[in-house]
Coordinates of C-alpha atoms and ligand atoms in Angstrom, one line a residue:
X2 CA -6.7 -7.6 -6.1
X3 CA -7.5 -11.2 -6.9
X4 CA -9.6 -12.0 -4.6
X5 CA -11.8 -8.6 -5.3
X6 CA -12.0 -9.7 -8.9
X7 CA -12.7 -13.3 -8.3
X8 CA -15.8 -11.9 -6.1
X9 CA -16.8 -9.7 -9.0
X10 CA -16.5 -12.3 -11.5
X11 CA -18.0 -15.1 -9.6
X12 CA -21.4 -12.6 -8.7
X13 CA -21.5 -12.3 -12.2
X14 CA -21.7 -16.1 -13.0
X15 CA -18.2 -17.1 -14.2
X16 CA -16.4 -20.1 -12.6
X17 CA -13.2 -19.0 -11.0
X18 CA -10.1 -20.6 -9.4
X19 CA -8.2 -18.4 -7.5
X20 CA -3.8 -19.7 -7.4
X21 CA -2.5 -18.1 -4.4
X22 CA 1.4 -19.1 -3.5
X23 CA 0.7 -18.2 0.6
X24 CA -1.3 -19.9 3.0
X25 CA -3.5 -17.6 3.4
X26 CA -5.4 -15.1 0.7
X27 CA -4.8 -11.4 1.2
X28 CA -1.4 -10.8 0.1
X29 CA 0.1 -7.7 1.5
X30 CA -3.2 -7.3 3.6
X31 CA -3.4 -10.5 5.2
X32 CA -3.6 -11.5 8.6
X33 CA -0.9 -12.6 11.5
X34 CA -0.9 -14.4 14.4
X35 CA 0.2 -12.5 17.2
X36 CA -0.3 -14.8 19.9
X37 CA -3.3 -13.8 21.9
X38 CA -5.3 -12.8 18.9
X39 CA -4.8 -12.3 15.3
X40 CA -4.8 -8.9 13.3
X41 CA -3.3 -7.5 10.0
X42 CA 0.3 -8.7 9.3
X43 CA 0.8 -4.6 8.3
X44 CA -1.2 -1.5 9.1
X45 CA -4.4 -1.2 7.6
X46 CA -7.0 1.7 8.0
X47 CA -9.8 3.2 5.9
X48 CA -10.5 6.6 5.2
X49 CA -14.0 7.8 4.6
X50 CA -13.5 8.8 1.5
X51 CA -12.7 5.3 0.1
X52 CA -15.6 4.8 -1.3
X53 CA -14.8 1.9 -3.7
X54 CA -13.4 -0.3 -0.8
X55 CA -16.5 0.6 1.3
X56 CA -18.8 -0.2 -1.5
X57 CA -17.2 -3.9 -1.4
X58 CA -17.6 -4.3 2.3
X59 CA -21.1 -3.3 2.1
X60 CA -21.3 -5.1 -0.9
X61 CA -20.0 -8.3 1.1
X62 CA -22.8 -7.6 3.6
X63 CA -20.4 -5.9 6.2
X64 CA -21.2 -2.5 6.7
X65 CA -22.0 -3.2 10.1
X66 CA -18.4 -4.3 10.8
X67 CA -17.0 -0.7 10.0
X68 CA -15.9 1.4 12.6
X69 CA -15.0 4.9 12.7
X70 CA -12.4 6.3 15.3
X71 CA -11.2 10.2 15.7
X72 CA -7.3 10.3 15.5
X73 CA -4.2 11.9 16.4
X74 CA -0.9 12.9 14.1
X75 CA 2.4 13.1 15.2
X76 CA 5.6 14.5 14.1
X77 CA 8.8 13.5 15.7
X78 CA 12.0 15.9 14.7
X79 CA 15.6 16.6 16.8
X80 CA 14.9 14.3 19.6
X81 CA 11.1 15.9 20.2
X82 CA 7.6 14.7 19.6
X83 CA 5.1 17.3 18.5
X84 CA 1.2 17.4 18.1
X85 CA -0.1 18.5 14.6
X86 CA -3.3 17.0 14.6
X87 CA -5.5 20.2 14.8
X88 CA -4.9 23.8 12.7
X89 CA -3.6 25.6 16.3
X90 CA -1.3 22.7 16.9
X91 CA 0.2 23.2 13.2
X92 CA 0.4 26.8 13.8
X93 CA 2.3 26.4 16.8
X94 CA 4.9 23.7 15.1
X95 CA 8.2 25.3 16.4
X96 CA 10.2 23.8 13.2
X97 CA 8.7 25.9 10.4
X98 CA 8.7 29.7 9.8
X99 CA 5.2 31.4 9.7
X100 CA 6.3 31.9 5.9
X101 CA 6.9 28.2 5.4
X102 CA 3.4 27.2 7.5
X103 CA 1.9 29.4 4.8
X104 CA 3.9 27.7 1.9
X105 CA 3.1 24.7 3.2
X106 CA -0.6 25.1 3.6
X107 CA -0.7 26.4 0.3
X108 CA 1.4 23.2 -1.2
X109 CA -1.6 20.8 0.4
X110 CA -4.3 22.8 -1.1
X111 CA -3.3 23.3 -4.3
X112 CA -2.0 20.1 -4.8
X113 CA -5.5 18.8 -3.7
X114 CA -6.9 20.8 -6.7
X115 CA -4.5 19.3 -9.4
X116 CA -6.0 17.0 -11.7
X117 CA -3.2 17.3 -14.2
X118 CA -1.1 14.7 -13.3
X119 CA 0.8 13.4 -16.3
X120 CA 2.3 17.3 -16.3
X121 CA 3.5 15.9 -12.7
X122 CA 5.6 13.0 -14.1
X123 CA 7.8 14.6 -16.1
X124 CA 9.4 16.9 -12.8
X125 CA 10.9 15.5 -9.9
X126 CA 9.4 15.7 -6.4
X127 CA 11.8 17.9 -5.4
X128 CA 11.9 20.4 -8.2
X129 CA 7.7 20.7 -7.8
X130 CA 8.2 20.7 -3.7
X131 CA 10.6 23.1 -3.8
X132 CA 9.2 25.4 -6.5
X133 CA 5.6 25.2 -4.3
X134 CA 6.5 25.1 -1.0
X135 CA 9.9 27.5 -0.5
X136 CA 13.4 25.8 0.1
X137 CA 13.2 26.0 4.0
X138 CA 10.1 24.1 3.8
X139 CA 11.8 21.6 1.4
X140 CA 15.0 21.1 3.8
X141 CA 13.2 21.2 7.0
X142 CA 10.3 19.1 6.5
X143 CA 9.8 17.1 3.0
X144 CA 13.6 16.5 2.5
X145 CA 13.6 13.9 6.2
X146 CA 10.3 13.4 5.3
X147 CA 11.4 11.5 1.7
X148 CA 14.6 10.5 2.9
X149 CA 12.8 8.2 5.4
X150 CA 10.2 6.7 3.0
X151 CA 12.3 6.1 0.3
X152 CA 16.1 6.9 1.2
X153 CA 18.5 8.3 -1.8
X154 CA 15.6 6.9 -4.3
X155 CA 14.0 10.1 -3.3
X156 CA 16.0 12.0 -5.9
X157 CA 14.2 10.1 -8.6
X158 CA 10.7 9.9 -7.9
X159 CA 8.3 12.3 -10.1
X160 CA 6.3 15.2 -8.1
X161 CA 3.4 12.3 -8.9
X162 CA 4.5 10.7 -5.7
X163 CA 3.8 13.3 -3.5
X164 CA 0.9 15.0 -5.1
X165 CA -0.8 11.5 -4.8
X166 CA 0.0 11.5 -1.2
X167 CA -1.3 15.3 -0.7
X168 CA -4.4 14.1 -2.7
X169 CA -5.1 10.8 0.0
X170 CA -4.3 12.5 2.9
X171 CA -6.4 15.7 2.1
X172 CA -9.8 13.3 1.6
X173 CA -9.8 12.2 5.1
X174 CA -10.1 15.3 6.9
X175 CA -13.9 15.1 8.0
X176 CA -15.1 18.6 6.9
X177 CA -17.3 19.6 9.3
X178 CA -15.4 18.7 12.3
X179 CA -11.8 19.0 10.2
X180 CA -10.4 16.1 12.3
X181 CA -9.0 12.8 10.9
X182 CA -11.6 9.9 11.3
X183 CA -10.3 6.4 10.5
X184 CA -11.7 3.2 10.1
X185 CA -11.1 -0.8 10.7
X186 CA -13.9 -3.7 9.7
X187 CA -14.3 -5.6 13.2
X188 CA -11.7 -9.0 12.8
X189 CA -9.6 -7.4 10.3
X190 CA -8.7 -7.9 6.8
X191 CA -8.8 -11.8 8.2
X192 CA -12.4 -11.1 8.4
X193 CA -12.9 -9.3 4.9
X194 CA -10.9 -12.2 3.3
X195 CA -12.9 -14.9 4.7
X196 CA -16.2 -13.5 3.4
X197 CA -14.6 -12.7 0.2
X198 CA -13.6 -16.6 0.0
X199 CA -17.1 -17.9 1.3
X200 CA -18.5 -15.5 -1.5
X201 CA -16.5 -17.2 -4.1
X202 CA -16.9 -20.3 -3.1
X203 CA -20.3 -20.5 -2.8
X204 CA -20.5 -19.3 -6.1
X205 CA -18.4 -22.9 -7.6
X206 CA -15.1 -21.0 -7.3
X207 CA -11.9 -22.7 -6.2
X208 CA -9.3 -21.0 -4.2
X209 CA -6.2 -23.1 -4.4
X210 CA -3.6 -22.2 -1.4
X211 CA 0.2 -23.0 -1.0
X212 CA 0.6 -23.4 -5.0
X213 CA 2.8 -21.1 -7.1
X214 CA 2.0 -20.5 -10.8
X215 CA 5.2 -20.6 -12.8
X216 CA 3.9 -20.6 -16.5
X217 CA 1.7 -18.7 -18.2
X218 CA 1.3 -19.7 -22.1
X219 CA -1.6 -19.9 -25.2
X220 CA -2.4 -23.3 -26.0
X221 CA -3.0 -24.4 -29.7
X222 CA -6.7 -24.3 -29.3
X223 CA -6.8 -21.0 -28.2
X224 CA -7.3 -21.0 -24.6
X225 CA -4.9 -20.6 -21.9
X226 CA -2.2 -22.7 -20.2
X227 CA -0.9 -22.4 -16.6
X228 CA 1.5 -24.0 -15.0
X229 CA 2.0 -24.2 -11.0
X230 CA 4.6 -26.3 -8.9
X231 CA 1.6 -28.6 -8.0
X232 CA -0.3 -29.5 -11.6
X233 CA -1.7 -27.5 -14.5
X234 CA -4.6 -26.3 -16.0
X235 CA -5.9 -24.8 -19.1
X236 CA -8.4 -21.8 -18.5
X237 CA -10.5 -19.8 -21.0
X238 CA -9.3 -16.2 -19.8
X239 CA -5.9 -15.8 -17.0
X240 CA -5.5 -12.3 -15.1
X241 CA -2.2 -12.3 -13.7
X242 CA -2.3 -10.3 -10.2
X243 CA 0.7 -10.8 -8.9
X244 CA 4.1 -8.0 -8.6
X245 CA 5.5 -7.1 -12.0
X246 CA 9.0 -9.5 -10.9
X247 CA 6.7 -12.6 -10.8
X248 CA 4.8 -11.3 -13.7
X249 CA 7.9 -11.5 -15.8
X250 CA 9.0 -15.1 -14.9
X251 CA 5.8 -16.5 -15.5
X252 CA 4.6 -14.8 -18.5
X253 CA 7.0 -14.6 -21.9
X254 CA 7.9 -11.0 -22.3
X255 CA 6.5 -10.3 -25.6
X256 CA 3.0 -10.9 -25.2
X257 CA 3.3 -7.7 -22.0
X258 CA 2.4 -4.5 -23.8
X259 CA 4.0 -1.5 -21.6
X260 CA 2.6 2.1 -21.4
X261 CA -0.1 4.3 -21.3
X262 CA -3.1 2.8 -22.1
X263 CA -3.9 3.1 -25.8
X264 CA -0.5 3.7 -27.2
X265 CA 1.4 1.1 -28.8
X266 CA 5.0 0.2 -27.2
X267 CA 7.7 0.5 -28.8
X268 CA 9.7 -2.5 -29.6
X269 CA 12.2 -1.3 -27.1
X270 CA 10.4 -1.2 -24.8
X271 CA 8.8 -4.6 -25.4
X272 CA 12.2 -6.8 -24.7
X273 CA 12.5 -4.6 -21.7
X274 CA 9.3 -5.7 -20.5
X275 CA 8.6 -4.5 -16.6
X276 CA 12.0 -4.9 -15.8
X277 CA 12.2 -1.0 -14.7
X278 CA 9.7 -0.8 -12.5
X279 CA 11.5 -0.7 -9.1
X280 CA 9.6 -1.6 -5.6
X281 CA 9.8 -0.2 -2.2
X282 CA 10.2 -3.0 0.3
X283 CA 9.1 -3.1 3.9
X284 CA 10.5 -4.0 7.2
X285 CA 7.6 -4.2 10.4
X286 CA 8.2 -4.8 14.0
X287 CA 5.0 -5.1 16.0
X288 CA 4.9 -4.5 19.8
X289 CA 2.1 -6.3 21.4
X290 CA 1.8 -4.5 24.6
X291 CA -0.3 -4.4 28.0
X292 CA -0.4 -0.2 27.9
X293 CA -0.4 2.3 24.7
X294 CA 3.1 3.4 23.9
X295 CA 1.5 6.7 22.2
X296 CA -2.4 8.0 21.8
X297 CA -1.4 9.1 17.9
X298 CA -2.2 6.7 15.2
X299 CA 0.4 8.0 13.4
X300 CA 4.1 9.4 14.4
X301 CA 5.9 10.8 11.4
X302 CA 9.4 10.6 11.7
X303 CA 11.9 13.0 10.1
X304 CA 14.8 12.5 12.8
X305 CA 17.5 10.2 11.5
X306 CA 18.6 8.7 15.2
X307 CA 15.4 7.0 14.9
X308 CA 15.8 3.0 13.0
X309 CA 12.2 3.1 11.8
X310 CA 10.3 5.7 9.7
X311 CA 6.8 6.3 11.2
X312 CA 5.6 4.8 14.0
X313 CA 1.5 3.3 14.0
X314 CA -0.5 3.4 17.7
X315 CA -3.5 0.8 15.9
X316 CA -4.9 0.5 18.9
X317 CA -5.7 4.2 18.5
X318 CA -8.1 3.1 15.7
X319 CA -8.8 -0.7 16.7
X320 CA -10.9 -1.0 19.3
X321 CA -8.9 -3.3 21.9
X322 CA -11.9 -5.7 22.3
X323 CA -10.6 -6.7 18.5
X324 CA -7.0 -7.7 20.3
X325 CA -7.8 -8.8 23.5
X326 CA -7.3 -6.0 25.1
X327 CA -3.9 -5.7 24.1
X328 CA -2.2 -2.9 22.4
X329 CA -0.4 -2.8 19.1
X330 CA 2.1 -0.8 17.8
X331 CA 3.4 -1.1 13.9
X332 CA 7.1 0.7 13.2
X333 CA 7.5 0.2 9.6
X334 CA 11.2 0.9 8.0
X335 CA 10.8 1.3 4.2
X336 CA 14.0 0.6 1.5
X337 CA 14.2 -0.3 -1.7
X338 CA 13.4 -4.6 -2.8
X339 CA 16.7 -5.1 -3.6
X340 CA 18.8 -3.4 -0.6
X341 CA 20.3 -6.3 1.5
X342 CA 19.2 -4.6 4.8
X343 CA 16.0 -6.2 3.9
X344 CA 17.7 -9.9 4.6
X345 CA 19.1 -9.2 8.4
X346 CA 18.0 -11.5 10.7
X347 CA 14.6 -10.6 12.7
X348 CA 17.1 -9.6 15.7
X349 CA 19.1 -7.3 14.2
X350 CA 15.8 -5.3 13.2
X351 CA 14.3 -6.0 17.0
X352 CA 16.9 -4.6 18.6
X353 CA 17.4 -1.5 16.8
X354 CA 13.8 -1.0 17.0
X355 CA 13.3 -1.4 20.6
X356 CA 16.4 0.8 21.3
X357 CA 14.9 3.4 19.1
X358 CA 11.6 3.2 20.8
X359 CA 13.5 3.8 24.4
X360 CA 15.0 6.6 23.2
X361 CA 11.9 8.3 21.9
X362 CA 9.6 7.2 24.7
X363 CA 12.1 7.4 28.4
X364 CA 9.3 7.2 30.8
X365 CA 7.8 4.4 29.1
X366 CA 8.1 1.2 31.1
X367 CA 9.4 -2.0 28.9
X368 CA 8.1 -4.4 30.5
X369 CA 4.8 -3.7 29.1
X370 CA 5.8 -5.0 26.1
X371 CA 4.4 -8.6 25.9
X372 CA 6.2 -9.6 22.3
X373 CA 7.5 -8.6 19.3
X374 CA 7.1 -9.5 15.7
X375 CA 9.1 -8.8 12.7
X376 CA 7.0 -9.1 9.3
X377 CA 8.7 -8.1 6.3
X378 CA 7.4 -7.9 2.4
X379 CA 10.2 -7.4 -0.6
X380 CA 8.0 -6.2 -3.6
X381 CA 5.5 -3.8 -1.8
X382 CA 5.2 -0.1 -3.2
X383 CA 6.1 0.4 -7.1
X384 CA 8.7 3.6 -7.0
X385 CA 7.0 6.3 -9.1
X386 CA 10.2 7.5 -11.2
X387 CA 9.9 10.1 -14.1
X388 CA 7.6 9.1 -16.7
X389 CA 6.5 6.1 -14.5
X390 CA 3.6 5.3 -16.5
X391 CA 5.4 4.5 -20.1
X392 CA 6.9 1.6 -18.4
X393 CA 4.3 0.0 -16.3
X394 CA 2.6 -3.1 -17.8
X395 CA -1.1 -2.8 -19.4
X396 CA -4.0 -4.3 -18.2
X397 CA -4.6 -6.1 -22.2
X398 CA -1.4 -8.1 -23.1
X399 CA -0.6 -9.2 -26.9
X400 CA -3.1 -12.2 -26.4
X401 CA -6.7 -11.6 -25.9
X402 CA -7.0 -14.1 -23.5
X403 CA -4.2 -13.3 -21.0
X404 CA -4.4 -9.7 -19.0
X405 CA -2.2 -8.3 -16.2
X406 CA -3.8 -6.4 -13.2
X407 CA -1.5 -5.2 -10.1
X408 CA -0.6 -1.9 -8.4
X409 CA 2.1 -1.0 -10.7
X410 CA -0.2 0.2 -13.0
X411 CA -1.8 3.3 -10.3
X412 CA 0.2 5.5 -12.2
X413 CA -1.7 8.5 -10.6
X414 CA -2.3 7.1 -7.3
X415 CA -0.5 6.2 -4.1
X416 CA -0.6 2.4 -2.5
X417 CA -4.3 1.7 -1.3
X418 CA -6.8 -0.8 -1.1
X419 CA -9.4 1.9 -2.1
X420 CA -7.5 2.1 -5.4
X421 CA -7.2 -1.9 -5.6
X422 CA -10.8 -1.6 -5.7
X423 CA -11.2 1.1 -8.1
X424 CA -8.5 -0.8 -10.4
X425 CA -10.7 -3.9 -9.7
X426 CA -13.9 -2.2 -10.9
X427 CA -12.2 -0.4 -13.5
X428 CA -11.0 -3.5 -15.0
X429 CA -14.0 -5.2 -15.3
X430 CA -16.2 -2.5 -16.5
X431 CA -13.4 -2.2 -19.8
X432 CA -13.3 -6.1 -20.1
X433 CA -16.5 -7.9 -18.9
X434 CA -17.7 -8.4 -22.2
X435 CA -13.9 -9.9 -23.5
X436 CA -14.3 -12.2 -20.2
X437 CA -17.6 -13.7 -21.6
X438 CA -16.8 -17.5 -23.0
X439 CA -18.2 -17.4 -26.5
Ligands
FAD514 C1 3.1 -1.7 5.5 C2 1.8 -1.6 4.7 C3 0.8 -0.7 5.1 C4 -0.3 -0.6 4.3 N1 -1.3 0.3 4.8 C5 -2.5 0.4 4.1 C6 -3.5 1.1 4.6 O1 -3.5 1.7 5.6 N2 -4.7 1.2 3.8 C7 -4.8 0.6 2.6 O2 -5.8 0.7 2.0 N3 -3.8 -0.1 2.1 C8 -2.6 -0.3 2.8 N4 -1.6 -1.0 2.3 C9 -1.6 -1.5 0.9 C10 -2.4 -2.8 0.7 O3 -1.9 -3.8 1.5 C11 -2.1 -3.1 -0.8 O4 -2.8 -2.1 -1.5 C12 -2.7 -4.4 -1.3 O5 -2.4 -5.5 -0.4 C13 -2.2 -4.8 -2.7 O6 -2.9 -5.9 -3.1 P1 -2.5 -6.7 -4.4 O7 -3.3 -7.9 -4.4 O8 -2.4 -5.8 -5.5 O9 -0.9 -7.2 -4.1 P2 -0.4 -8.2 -3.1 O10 -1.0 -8.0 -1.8 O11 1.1 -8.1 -3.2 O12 -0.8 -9.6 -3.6 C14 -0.1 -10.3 -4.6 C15 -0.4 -11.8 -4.4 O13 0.2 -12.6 -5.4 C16 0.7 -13.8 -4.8 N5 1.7 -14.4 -5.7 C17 2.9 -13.8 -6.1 N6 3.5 -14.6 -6.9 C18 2.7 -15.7 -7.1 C19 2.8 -16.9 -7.9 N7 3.9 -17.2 -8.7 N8 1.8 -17.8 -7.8 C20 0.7 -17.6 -7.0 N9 0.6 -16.5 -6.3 C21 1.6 -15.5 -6.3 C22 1.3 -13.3 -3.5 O14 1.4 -14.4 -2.5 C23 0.2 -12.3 -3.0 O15 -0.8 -12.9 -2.3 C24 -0.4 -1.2 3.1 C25 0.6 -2.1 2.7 C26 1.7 -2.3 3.5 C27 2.8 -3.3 3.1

């Protein structure tokens, strides 16, 4: 989100410094090093309906780099893996009625034509799932379903949640050939991020690594002051990118106004600043491995012998010339940020993983498996409770100079870099002219 605005800001002739606490820029999409090559740290595909994140990477000169793959879905239940990556294959899904197939189908496409959404956030995902889709649907499929993306936490999540999800996943069925296509930029993210900082630093920008901001206040002269663990600076205009946690230490809560945009919070509300918005965390062991473990990009899980909740064949998108002709293979086990499971040592989460992966794949030899990395992020996906959006932080705070962009605030949207772009763009159509020094 940063780095996107920092491009935008710089094309249009402001100077920019960029404070990033990591190494590396990219965040949640940056890149690892997995020995014989380097890739995304977590799973990253594009769908070709993400038009905002495709009109940066042409934008950044790369349309070239994009690469388009057919895929395959998955859905592992009671020990068995099943196809569902075609309408006969769904169909033919022993685990559902014909009744709830129906229900079902009807749930996707008529949640795909709601635009409605704030009606959405004031029922819970299960009341809407269970009202739309039947009760055997509900237990059979989206209850395991839930329960493995977001555990008991399920129960208070707004029908927003999944409609969003509905909404994503309906856009990348290619029409005409109703398959999934996916897509990758050739390198990676790594390779998006290094244009991205050549683009801003060409333009006078600064991008300023391994330093953590820890202030954020208005000087007496009315510009603004920031502190990091390494010096400080005074800026005309800050946008604060970072989680909603950090957001909170750095910045005093009474300049963060909360709530829909153009209604004024309520004092309450005020002192409480941020403080309920609750993130997912995330757990991710990658196999790097000589053969394909699966040919699906995608294994939904809904079987609770199994550690890790979906299971990610990227070398079903990624071309294996991008990873040296290895495979990878992302199992990503999602909880909430402050669950302690998220602290266990990298073994405890290899072994459980690799066990699970014998059990669901017998024939498949071990030995294949050349290493194995455990990433893990703690503030990840905001949790979209009822009546998310009244307590998510706005993009203008109380000072005119100081604003707040991050992911907490897609209110009607699920996790995506699509939607960081959108935000991105959004943002700076509403506040180009504010940004101007005068
Ligand atoms: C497992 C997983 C799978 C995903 N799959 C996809 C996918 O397939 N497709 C897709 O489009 N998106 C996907 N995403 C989502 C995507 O990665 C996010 O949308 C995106 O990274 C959010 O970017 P952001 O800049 O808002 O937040 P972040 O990436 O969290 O960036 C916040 C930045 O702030 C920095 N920071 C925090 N505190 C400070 C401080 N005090 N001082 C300085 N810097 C600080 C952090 O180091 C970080 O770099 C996935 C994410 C995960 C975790």
């Amino acid at each position: 989100m940063g780095m996107a605005l920092a491009h935008k800001l710089s094309a249009d002739g402001h100077i920019v410094t960029v404070i990033e606490h990591s190494d590396k820029p990219g965040g949640l999409a940056t890149w690892h090093n997995f020995g014989a090559f380097t890739w995304d740290r977590f799973y990253h595909v594009i769908l070709p309906s993400d038009r905002h994140l495709i009109g940066l990477i042409n934008d950044l000169g790369m349309s070239d780099h994009l690469q388009w793959q057919r895929t395959y879905t998955g859905f592992y239940v009671d020990n068995k893996l099943h196809s569902i990556s075609s309408n006969m294959e769904f169909l033919k899904f022993p685990l559902l009625s014909l009744t709830s197939k129906i229900r079902l189908g009807f749930t996707m496409l008529y949640g795909s034509r709601i635009n409605n959404w704030q009606k959405l956030e004031t029922q819970s995902c299960e009341q809407w799932l269970r009202r739309v889709s039947g009760n055997e649907t509900f237990e059979k499929l989206w209850k395991p379903l839930l329960l493995a993306k977001l555990g008991p936490s399920y129960k208070r999540v707004s029908a927003v949640f999944i409609w969003s999800y509905i909404k994503r996943m309906f856009s990348a069925r290619d029409k005409s050939a109703s398959a999934e296509q996916l897509g990758h930029v050739k390198g990676g993210y790594k390779s998006i991020f290094h244009t991205l900082q050549n683009s801003i630093t060409s333009a006078s920008g600064n991008i300023r690594l391994n330093e953590s901001v820890s202030n954020i206040q208005p000087t007496t002269d009315d510009r603004m002051h920031v502190q990091t663990d390494k010096q400080s600076y005074d800026f005309d205009h800050v946008v604060c990118t970072s989680p909603v946690n950090v957001l909170n230490q750095i910045v005093s809560p009474e300049m963060i106004k909360l709530g829909k945009p153009g209604l004024e919070a309520t004092d309450q509300a005020v002192s409480n600043a941020g403080e309920e918005v609750e993130y997912l965390g995330v757990v991710c062991v990658v196999i790097v491995s000589k053969t394909p473990l699966t040919h699906y990009y995608v294994v939904n899980i809904a079987d609770d012998s199994v550690p890790f909740t979906g299971l990610i064949g990227m070398s079903n998108v990624v071309n294996p010339e991008n990873t040296e002709n290895h495979h990878l293979t992302y199992l990503p086990r999602y909880m909430l940020s402050t669950d302690d499971e998220l602290k266990k040592p990298d073994n405890y989460f290899k072994e459980r993983f690799l066990a699970g992966i014998k059990s669901m794949f017998p024939d498949y030899n071990m030995d294949d498996i050349v290493s194995v990395h455990v990433n893990r992020a703690i503030k990840v996906q905001p949790l979209q409770v009822l009546n998310y959006s009244n307590i998510v932080p706005e993009a203008q705070t109380r000072h005119h100079r100081l604003h707040v962009l991050n992911t907490s605030q897609f209110v009607n949207a699920t996790l995506n870099n699509n939607e960081v772009i959108a935000a991105v763009n959004a943002f700076y159509h509403t506040f180009s002219n504010q940004l101007q020094i005068k």
